[in-house]
Short mmCIF file of C-alpha atoms in Angstrom, two decimals:
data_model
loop_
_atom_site.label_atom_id
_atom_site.label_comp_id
_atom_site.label_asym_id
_atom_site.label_seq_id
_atom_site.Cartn_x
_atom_site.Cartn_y
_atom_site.Cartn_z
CA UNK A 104 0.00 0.00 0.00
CA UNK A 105 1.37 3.57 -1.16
CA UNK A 106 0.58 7.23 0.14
CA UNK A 107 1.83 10.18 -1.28
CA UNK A 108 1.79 12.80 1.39
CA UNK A 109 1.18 16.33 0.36
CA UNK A 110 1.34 19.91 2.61
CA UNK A 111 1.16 23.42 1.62
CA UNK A 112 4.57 24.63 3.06
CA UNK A 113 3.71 28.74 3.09
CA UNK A 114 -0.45 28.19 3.77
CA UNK A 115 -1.54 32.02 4.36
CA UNK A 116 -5.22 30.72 4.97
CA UNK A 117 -8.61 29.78 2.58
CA UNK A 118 -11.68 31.90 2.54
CA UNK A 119 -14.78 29.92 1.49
CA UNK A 120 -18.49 30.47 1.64
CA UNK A 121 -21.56 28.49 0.23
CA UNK A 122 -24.38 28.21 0.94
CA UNK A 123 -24.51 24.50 0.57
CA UNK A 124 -22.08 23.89 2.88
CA UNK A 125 -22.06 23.75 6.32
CA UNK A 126 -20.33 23.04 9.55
CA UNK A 127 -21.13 19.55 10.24
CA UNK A 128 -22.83 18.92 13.66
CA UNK A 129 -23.94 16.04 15.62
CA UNK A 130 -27.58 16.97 15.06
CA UNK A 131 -26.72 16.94 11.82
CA UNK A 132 -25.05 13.54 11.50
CA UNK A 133 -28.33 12.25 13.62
CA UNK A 134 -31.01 13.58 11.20
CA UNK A 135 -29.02 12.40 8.23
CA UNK A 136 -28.82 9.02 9.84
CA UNK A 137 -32.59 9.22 10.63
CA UNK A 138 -33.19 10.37 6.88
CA UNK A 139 -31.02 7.16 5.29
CA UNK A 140 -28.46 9.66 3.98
CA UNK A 141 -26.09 8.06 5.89
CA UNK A 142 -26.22 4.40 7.55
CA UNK A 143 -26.25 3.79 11.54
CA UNK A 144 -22.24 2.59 11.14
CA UNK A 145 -21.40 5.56 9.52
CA UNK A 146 -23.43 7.88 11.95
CA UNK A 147 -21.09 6.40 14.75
CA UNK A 148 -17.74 6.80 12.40
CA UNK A 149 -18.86 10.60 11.95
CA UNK A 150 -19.95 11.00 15.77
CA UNK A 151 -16.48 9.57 16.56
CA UNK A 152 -14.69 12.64 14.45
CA UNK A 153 -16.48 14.97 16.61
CA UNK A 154 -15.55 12.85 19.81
CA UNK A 155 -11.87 12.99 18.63
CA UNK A 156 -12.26 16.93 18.51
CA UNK A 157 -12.12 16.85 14.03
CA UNK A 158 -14.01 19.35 12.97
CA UNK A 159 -15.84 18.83 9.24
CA UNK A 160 -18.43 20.31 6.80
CA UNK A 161 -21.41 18.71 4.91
CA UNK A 162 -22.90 19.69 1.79
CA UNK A 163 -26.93 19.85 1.90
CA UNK A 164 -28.72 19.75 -1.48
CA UNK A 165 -32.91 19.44 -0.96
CA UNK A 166 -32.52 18.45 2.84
CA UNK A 167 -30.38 15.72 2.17
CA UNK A 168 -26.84 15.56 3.26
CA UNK A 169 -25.18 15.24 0.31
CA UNK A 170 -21.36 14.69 0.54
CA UNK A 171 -19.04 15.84 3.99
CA UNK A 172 -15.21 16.27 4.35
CA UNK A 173 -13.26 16.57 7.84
CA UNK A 174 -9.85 18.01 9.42
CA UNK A 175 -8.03 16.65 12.34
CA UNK A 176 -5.69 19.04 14.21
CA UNK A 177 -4.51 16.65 16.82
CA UNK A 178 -4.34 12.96 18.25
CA UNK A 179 -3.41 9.93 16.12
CA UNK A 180 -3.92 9.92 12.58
CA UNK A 181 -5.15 6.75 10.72
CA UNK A 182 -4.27 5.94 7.11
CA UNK A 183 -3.91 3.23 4.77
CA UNK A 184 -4.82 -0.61 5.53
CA UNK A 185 -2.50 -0.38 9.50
CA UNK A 186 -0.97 3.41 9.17
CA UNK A 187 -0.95 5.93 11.97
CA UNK A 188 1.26 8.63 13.20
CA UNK A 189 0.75 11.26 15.95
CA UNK A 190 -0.14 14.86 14.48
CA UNK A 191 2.52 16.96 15.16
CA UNK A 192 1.99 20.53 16.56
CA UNK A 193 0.72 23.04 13.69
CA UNK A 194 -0.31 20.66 11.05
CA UNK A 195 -4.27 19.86 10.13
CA UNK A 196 -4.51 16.58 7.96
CA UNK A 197 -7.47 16.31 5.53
CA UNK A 198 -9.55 12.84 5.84
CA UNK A 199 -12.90 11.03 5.30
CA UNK A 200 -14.33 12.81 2.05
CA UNK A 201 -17.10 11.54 0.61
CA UNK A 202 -19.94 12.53 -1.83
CA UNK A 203 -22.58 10.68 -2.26
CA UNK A 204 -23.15 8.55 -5.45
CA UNK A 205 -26.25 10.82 -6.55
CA UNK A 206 -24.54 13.59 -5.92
CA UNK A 207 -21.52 13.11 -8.09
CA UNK A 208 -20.51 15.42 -10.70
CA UNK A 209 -21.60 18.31 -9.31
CA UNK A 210 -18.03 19.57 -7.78
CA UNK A 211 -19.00 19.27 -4.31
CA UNK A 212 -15.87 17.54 -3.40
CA UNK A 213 -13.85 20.89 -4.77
CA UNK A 214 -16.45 22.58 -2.88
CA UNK A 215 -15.96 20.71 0.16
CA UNK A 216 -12.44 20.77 -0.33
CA UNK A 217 -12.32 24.21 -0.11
CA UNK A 218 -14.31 25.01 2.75
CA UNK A 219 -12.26 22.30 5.10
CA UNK A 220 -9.23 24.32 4.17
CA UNK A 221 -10.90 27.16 5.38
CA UNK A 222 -10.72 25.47 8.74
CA UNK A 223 -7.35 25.05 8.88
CA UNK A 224 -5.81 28.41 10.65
CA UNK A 225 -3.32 30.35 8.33
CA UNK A 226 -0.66 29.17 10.90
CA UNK A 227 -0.93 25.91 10.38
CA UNK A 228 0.68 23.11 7.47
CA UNK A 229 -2.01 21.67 6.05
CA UNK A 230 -1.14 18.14 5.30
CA UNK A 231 -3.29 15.01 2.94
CA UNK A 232 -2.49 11.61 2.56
CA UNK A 233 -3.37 10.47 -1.48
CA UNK A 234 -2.95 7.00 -2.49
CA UNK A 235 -0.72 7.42 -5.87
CA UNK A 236 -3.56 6.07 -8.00
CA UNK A 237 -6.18 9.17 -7.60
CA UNK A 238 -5.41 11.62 -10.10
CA UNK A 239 -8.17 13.45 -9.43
CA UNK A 240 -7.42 14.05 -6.12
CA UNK A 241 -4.13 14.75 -6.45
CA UNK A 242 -4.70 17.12 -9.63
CA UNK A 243 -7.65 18.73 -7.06
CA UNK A 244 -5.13 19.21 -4.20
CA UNK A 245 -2.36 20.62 -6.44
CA UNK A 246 -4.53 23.56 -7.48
CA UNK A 247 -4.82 24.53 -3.89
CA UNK A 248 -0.53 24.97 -3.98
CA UNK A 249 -0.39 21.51 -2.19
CA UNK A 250 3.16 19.65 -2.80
CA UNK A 251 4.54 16.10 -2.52
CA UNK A 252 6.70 15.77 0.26
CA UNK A 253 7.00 12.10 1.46
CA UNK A 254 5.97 8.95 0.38
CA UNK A 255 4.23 6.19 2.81
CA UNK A 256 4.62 2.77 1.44
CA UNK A 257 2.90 0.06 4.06
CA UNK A 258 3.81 -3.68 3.55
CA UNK A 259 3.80 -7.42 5.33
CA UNK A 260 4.35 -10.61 4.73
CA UNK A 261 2.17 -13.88 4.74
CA UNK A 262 0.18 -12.04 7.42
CA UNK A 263 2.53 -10.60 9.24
CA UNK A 264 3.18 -7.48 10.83
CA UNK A 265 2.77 -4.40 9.02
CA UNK A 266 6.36 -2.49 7.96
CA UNK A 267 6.02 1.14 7.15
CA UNK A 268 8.66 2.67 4.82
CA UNK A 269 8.94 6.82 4.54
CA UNK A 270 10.70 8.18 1.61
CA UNK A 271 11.31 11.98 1.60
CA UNK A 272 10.09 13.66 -2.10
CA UNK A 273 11.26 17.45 -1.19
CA UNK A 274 14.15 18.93 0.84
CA UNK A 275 10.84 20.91 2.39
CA UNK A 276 11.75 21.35 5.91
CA UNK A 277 8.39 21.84 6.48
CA UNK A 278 8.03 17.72 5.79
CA UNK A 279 10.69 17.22 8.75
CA UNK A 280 8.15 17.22 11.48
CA UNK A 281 6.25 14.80 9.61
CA UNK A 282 8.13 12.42 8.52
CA UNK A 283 10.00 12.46 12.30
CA UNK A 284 6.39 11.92 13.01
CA UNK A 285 5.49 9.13 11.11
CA UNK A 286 9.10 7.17 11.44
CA UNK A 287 8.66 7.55 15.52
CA UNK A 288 4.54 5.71 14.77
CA UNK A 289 6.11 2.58 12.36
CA UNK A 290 8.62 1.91 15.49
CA UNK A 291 5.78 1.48 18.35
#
């Protein structure tokens, strides 16, 4: 398994406003669960964000909840099929996008794209995790000034335990807490 790991080293800060999206609540994540936008697992995955202290936005289109996207500015991270690391001090990592399948085409993931990096304070490295294969995202992300900096690559044998491998991508200092970060997490 293979992440690419891209930050915006000099982030000054994202203004966004829609009025489809929204600041995602637990009310919110209750009536959509109520509604059948989203399914009683999921409703717990999306209460758990808040628990952790993410913070996310949903797109709305009719009453329905249409698509959502999420930050996380501290705690452990989770990526890939057995990745973690601990999020250092002044980054915000993207995670959990989705839009639903009826929803699609419609550029609500730029959308919510945008308005999660208006979350992230203009002090802080904004940081996503892309698995090589998604173009799109990484074409999306790169139009917001985000750069490759490391690359994940997870792997085990017969069952085993999982090995993590970090390759740097960029003499971006920027990527030093990070990949320190990351390193320290495949060790434990």
């Amino acid at each position: 398994d293979r992440n690419i790991v891209f930050i915006i080293p000099d982030f000054a800060g994202e203004e966004f406003d829609d009025p489809l999206i929204r600041p995602i609540t637990r009310e919110r994540i209750q009536k959509a669960c109520r509604d059948g936008d989203v399914s009683p697992d999921e409703a717990r995955l999306l209460g758990g964000f808040l628990d952790e202290g993410s913070r996310g936005v949903h797109a709305e289109i009719d009453g329905t909840l249409a698509g959502y996207a999420w930050v996380q500015d501290h705690g452990e991270y989770h990526f890939g099929p057995a990745g973690k690391t601990a999020i250092p001090h002044g980054y915000v990592f993207a995670k959990n996008l989705f839009v639903s399948s009826q929803f699609r085409g419609r550029k609500l993931g730029q959308k919510l794209n945008a308005a999660r990096l208006s979350l992230v304070p203009a002090d802080r490295v904004p940081v996503v995790f892309i698995i090589p294969d998604n173009r799109y995202a990484i074409r999306n992300w790169e139009e917001y000034g985000f750069r490759p900096v490391l690359e994940v690559r997870q792997s085990r044998r017969l069952g085993g335990r999982w090995k993590t491998r970090v390759t740097r991508l960029s003499e971006c200092a920027k990527a030093d807490a990070l990949l320190e970060a990351i390193t320290e997490a495949s060790r434990g």
